[in-house]
PDB file of N, CA and C in Angstrom:
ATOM      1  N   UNK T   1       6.376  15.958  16.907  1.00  0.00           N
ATOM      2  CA  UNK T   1       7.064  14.941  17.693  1.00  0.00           C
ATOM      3  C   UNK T   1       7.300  13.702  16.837  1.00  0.00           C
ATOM      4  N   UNK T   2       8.343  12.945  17.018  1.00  0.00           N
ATOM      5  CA  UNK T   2       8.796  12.023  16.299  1.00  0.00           C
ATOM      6  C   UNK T   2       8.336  10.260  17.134  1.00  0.00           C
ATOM      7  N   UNK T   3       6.760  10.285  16.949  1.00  0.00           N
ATOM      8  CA  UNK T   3       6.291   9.306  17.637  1.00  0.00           C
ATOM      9  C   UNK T   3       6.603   8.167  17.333  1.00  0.00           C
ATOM     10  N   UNK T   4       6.659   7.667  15.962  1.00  0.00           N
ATOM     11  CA  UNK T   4       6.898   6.332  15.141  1.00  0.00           C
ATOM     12  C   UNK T   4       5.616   5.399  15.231  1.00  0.00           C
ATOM     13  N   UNK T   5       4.294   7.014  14.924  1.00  0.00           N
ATOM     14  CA  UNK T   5       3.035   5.920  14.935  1.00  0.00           C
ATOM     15  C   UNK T   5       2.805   4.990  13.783  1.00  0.00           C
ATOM     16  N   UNK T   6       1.783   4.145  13.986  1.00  0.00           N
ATOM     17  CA  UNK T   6       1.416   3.252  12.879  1.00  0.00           C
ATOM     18  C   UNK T   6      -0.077   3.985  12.709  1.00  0.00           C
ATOM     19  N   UNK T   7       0.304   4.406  11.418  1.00  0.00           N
ATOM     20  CA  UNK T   7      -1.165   4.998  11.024  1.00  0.00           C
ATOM     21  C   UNK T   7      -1.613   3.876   9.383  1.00  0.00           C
ATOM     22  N   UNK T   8      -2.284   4.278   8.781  1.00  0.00           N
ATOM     23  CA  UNK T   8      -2.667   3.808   7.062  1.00  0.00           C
ATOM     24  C   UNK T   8      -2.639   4.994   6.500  1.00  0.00           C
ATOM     25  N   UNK T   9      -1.370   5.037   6.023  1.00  0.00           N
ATOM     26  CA  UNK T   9      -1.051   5.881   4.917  1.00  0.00           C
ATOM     27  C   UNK T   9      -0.412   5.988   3.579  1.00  0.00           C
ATOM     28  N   UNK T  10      -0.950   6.580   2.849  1.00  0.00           N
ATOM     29  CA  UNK T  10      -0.581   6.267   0.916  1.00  0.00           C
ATOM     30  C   UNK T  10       0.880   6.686   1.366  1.00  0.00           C
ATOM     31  N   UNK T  11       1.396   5.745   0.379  1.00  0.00           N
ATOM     32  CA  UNK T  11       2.542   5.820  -0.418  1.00  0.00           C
ATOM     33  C   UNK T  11       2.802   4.761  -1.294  1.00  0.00           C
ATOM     34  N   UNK T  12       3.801   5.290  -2.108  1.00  0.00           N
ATOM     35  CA  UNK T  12       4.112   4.327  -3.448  1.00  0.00           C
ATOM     36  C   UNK T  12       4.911   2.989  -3.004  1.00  0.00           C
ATOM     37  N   UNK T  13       4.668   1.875  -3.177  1.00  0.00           N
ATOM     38  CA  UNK T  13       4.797   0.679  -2.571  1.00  0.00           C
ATOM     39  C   UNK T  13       5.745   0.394  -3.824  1.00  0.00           C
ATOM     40  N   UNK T  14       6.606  -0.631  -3.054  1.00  0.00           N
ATOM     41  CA  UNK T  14       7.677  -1.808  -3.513  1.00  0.00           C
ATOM     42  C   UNK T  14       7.896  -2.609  -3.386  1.00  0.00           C
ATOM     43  N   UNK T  15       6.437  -3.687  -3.688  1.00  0.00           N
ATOM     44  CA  UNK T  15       7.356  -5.156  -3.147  1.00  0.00           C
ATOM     45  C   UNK T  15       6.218  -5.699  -2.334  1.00  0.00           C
ATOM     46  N   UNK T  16       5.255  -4.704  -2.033  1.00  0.00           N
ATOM     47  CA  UNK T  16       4.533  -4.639  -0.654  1.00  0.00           C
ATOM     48  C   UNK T  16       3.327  -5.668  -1.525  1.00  0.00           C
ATOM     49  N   UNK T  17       3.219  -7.195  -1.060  1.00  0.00           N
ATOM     50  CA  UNK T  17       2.369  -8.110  -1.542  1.00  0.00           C
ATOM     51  C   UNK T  17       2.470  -7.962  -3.212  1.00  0.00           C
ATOM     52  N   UNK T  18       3.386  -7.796  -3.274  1.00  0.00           N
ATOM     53  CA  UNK T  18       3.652  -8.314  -5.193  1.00  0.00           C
ATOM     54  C   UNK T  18       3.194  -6.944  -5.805  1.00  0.00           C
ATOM     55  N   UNK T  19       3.000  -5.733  -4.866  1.00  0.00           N
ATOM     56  CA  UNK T  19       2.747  -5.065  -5.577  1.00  0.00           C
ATOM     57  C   UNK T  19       4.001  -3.678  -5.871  1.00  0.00           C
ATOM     58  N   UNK T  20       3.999  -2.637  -6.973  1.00  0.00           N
ATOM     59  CA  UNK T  20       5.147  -2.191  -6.711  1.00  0.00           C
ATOM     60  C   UNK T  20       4.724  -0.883  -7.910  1.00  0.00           C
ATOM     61  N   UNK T  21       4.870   0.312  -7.388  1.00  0.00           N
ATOM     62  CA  UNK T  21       4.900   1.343  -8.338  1.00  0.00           C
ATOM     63  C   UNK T  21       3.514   2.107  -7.969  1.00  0.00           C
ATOM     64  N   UNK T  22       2.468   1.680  -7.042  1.00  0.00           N
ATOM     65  CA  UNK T  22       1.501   2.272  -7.262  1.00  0.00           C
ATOM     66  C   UNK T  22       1.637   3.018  -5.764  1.00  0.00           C
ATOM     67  N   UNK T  23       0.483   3.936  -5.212  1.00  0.00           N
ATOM     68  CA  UNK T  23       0.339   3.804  -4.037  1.00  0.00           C
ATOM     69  C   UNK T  23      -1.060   3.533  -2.901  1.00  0.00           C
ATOM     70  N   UNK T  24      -1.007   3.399  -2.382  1.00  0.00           N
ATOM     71  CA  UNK T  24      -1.963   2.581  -1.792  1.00  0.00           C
ATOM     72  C   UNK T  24      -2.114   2.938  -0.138  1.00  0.00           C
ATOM     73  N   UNK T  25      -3.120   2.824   0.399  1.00  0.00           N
ATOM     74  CA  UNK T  25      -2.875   3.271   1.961  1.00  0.00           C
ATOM     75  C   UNK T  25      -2.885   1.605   2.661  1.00  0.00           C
ATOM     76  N   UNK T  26      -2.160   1.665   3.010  1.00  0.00           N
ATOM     77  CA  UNK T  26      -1.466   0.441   4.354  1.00  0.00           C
ATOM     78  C   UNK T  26      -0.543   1.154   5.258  1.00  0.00           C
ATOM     79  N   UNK T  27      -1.045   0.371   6.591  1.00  0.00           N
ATOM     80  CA  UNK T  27       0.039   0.249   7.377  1.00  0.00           C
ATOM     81  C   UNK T  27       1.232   0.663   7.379  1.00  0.00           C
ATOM     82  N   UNK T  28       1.850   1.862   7.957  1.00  0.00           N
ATOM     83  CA  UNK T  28       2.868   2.179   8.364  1.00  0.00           C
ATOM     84  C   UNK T  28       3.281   2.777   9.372  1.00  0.00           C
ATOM     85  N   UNK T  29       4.741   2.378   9.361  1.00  0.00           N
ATOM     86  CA  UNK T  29       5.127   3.397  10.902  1.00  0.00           C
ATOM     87  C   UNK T  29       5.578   4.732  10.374  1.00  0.00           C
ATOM     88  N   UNK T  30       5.121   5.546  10.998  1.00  0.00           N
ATOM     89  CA  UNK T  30       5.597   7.133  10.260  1.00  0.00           C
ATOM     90  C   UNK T  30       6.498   7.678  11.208  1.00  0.00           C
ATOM     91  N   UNK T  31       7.041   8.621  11.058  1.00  0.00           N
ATOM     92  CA  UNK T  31       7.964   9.588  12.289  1.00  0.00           C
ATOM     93  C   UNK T  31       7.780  11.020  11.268  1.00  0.00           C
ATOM     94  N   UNK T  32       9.165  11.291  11.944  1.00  0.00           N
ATOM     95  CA  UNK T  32       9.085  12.766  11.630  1.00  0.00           C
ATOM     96  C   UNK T  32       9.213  12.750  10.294  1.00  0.00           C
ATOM     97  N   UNK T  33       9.860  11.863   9.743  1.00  0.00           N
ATOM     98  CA  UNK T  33      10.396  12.271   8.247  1.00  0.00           C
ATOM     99  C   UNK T  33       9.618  11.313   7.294  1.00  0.00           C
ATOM    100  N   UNK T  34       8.242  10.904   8.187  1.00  0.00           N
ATOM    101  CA  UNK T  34       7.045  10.711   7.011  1.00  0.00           C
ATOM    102  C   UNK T  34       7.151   8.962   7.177  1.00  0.00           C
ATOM    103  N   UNK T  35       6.945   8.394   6.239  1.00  0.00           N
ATOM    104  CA  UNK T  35       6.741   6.921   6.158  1.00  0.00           C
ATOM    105  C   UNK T  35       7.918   6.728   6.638  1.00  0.00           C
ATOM    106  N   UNK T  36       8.532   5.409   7.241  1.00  0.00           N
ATOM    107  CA  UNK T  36       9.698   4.992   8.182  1.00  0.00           C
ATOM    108  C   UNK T  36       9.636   3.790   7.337  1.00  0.00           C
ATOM    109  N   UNK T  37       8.447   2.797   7.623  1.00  0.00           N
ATOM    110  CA  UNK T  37       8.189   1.668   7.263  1.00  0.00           C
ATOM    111  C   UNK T  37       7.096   1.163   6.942  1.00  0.00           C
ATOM    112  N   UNK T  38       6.841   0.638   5.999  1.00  0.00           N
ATOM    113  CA  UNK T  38       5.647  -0.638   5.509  1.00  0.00           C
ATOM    114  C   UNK T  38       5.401  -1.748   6.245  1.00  0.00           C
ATOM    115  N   UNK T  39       4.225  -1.886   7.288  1.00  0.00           N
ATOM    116  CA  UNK T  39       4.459  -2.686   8.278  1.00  0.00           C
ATOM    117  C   UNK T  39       3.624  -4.343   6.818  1.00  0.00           C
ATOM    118  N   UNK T  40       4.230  -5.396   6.810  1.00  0.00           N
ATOM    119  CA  UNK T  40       3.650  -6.480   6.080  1.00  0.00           C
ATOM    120  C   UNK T  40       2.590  -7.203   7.132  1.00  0.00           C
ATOM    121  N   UNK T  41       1.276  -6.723   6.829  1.00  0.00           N
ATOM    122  CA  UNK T  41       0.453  -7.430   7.461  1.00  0.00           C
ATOM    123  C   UNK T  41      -0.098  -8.619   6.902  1.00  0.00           C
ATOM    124  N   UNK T  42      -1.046  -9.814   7.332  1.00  0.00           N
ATOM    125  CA  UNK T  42      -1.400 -10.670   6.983  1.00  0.00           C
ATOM    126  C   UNK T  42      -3.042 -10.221   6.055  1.00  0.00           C
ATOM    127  N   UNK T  43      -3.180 -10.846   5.278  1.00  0.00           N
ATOM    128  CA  UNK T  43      -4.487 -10.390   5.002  1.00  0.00           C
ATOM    129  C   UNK T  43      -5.333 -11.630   4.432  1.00  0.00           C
ATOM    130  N   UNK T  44      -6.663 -11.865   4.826  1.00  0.00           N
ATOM    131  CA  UNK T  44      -6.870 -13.314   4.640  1.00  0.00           C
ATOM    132  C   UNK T  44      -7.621 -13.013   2.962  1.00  0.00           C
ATOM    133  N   UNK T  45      -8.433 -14.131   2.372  1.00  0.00           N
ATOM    134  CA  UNK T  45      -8.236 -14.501   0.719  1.00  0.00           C
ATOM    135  C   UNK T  45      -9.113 -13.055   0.016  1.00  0.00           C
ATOM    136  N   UNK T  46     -10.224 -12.585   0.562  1.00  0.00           N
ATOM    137  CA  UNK T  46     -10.763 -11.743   0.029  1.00  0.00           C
ATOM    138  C   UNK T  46     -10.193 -10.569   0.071  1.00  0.00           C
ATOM    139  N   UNK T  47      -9.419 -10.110   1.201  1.00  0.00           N
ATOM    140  CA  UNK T  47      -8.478  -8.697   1.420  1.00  0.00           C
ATOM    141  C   UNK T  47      -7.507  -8.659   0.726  1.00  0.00           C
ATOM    142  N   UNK T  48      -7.016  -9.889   0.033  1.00  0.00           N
ATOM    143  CA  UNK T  48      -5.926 -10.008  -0.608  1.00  0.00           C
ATOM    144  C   UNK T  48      -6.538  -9.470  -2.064  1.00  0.00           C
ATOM    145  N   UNK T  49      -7.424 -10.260  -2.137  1.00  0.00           N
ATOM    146  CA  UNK T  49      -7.878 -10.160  -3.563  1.00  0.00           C
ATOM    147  C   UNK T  49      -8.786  -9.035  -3.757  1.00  0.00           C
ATOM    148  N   UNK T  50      -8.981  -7.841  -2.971  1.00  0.00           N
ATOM    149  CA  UNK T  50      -9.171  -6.395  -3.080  1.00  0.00           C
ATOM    150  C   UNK T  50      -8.309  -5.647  -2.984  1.00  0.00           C
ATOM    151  N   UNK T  51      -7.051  -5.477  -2.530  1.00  0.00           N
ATOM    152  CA  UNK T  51      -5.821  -4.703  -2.372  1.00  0.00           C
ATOM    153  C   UNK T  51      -5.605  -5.314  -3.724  1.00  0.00           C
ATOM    154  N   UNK T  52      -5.238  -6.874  -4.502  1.00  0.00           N
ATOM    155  CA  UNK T  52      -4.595  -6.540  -5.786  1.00  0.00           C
ATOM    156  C   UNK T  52      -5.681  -6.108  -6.747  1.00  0.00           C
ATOM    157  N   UNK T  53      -6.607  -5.915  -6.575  1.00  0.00           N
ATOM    158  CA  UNK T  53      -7.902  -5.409  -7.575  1.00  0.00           C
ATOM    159  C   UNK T  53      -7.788  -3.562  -7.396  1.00  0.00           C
ATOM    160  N   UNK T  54      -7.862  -3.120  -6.280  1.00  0.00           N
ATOM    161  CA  UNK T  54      -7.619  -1.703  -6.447  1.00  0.00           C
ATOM    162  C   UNK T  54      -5.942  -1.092  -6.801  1.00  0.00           C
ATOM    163  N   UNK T  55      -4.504  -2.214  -6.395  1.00  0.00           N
ATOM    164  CA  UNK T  55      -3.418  -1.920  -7.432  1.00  0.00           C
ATOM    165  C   UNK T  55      -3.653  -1.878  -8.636  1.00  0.00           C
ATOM    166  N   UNK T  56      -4.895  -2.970  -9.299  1.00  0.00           N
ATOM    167  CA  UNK T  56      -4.642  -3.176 -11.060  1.00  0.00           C
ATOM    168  C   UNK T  56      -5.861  -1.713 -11.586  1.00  0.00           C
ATOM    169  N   UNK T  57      -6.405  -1.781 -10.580  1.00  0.00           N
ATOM    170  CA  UNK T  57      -7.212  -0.471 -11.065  1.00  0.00           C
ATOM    171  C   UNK T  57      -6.461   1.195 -10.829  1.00  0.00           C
ATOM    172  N   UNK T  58      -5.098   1.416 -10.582  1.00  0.00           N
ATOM    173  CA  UNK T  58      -4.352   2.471  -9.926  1.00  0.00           C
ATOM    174  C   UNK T  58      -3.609   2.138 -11.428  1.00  0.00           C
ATOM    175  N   UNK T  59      -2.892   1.107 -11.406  1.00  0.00           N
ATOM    176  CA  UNK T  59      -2.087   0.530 -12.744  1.00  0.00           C
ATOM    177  C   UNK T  59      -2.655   1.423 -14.389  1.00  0.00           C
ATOM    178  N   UNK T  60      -3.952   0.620 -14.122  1.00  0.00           N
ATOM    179  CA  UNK T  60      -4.859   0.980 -15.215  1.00  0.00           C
ATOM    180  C   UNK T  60      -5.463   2.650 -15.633  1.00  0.00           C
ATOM    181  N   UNK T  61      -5.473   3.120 -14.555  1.00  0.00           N
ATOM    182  CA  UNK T  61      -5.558   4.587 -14.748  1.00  0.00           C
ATOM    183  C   UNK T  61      -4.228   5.244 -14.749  1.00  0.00           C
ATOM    184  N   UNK T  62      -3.108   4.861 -14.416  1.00  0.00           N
ATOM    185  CA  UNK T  62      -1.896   5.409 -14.793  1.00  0.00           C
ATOM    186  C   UNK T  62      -1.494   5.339 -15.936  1.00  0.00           C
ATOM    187  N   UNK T  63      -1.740   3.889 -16.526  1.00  0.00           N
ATOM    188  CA  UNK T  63      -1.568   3.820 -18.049  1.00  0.00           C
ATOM    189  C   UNK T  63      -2.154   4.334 -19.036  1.00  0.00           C
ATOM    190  N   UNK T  64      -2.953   4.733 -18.345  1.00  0.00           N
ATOM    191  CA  UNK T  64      -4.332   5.473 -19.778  1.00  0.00           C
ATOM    192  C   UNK T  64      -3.511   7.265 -19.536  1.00  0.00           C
ATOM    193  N   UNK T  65      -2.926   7.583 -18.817  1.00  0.00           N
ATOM    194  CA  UNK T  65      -1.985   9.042 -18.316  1.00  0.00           C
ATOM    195  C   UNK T  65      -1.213   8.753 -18.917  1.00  0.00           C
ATOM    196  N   UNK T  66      -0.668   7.609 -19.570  1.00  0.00           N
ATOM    197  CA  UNK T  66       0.620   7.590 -20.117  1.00  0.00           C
ATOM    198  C   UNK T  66       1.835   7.577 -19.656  1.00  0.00           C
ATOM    199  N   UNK T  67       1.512   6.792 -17.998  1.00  0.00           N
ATOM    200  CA  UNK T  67       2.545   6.538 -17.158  1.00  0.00           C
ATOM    201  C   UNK T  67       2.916   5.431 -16.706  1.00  0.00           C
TER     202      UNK T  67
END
């Protein structure tokens, strides 16, 4: 069924809080044909500064792959 829930699910982000290329589980609305949308939630100073700490650590193991 094509609910348009909001679940937390990986995908490769663009943009999503400065971040872009990695993927990450946040907020989205899904349907049938998978992620729909990146919902932009608020996140206060420490959530911020763990979402960009586990992007630079996704970054960092991609680069050592040679990607």
């Amino acid at each position: 069924a094509d609910e348009n829930a909001v679940l937390p699910v990986s995908s490769v982000l663009d943009g999503y809080h400065g971040i872009t290329g990695v993927a990450l589980s946040v907020p989205s609305i899904v349907g049938a044909g998978g992620v729909e949308r990146v919902l932009d939630v608020a996140f206060d100073e420490d959530e911020e500064r763990l979402l960009q700490s586990s992007a630079a650590v996704l970054r960092e193991s991609l680069a050592s792959l040679g990607y």
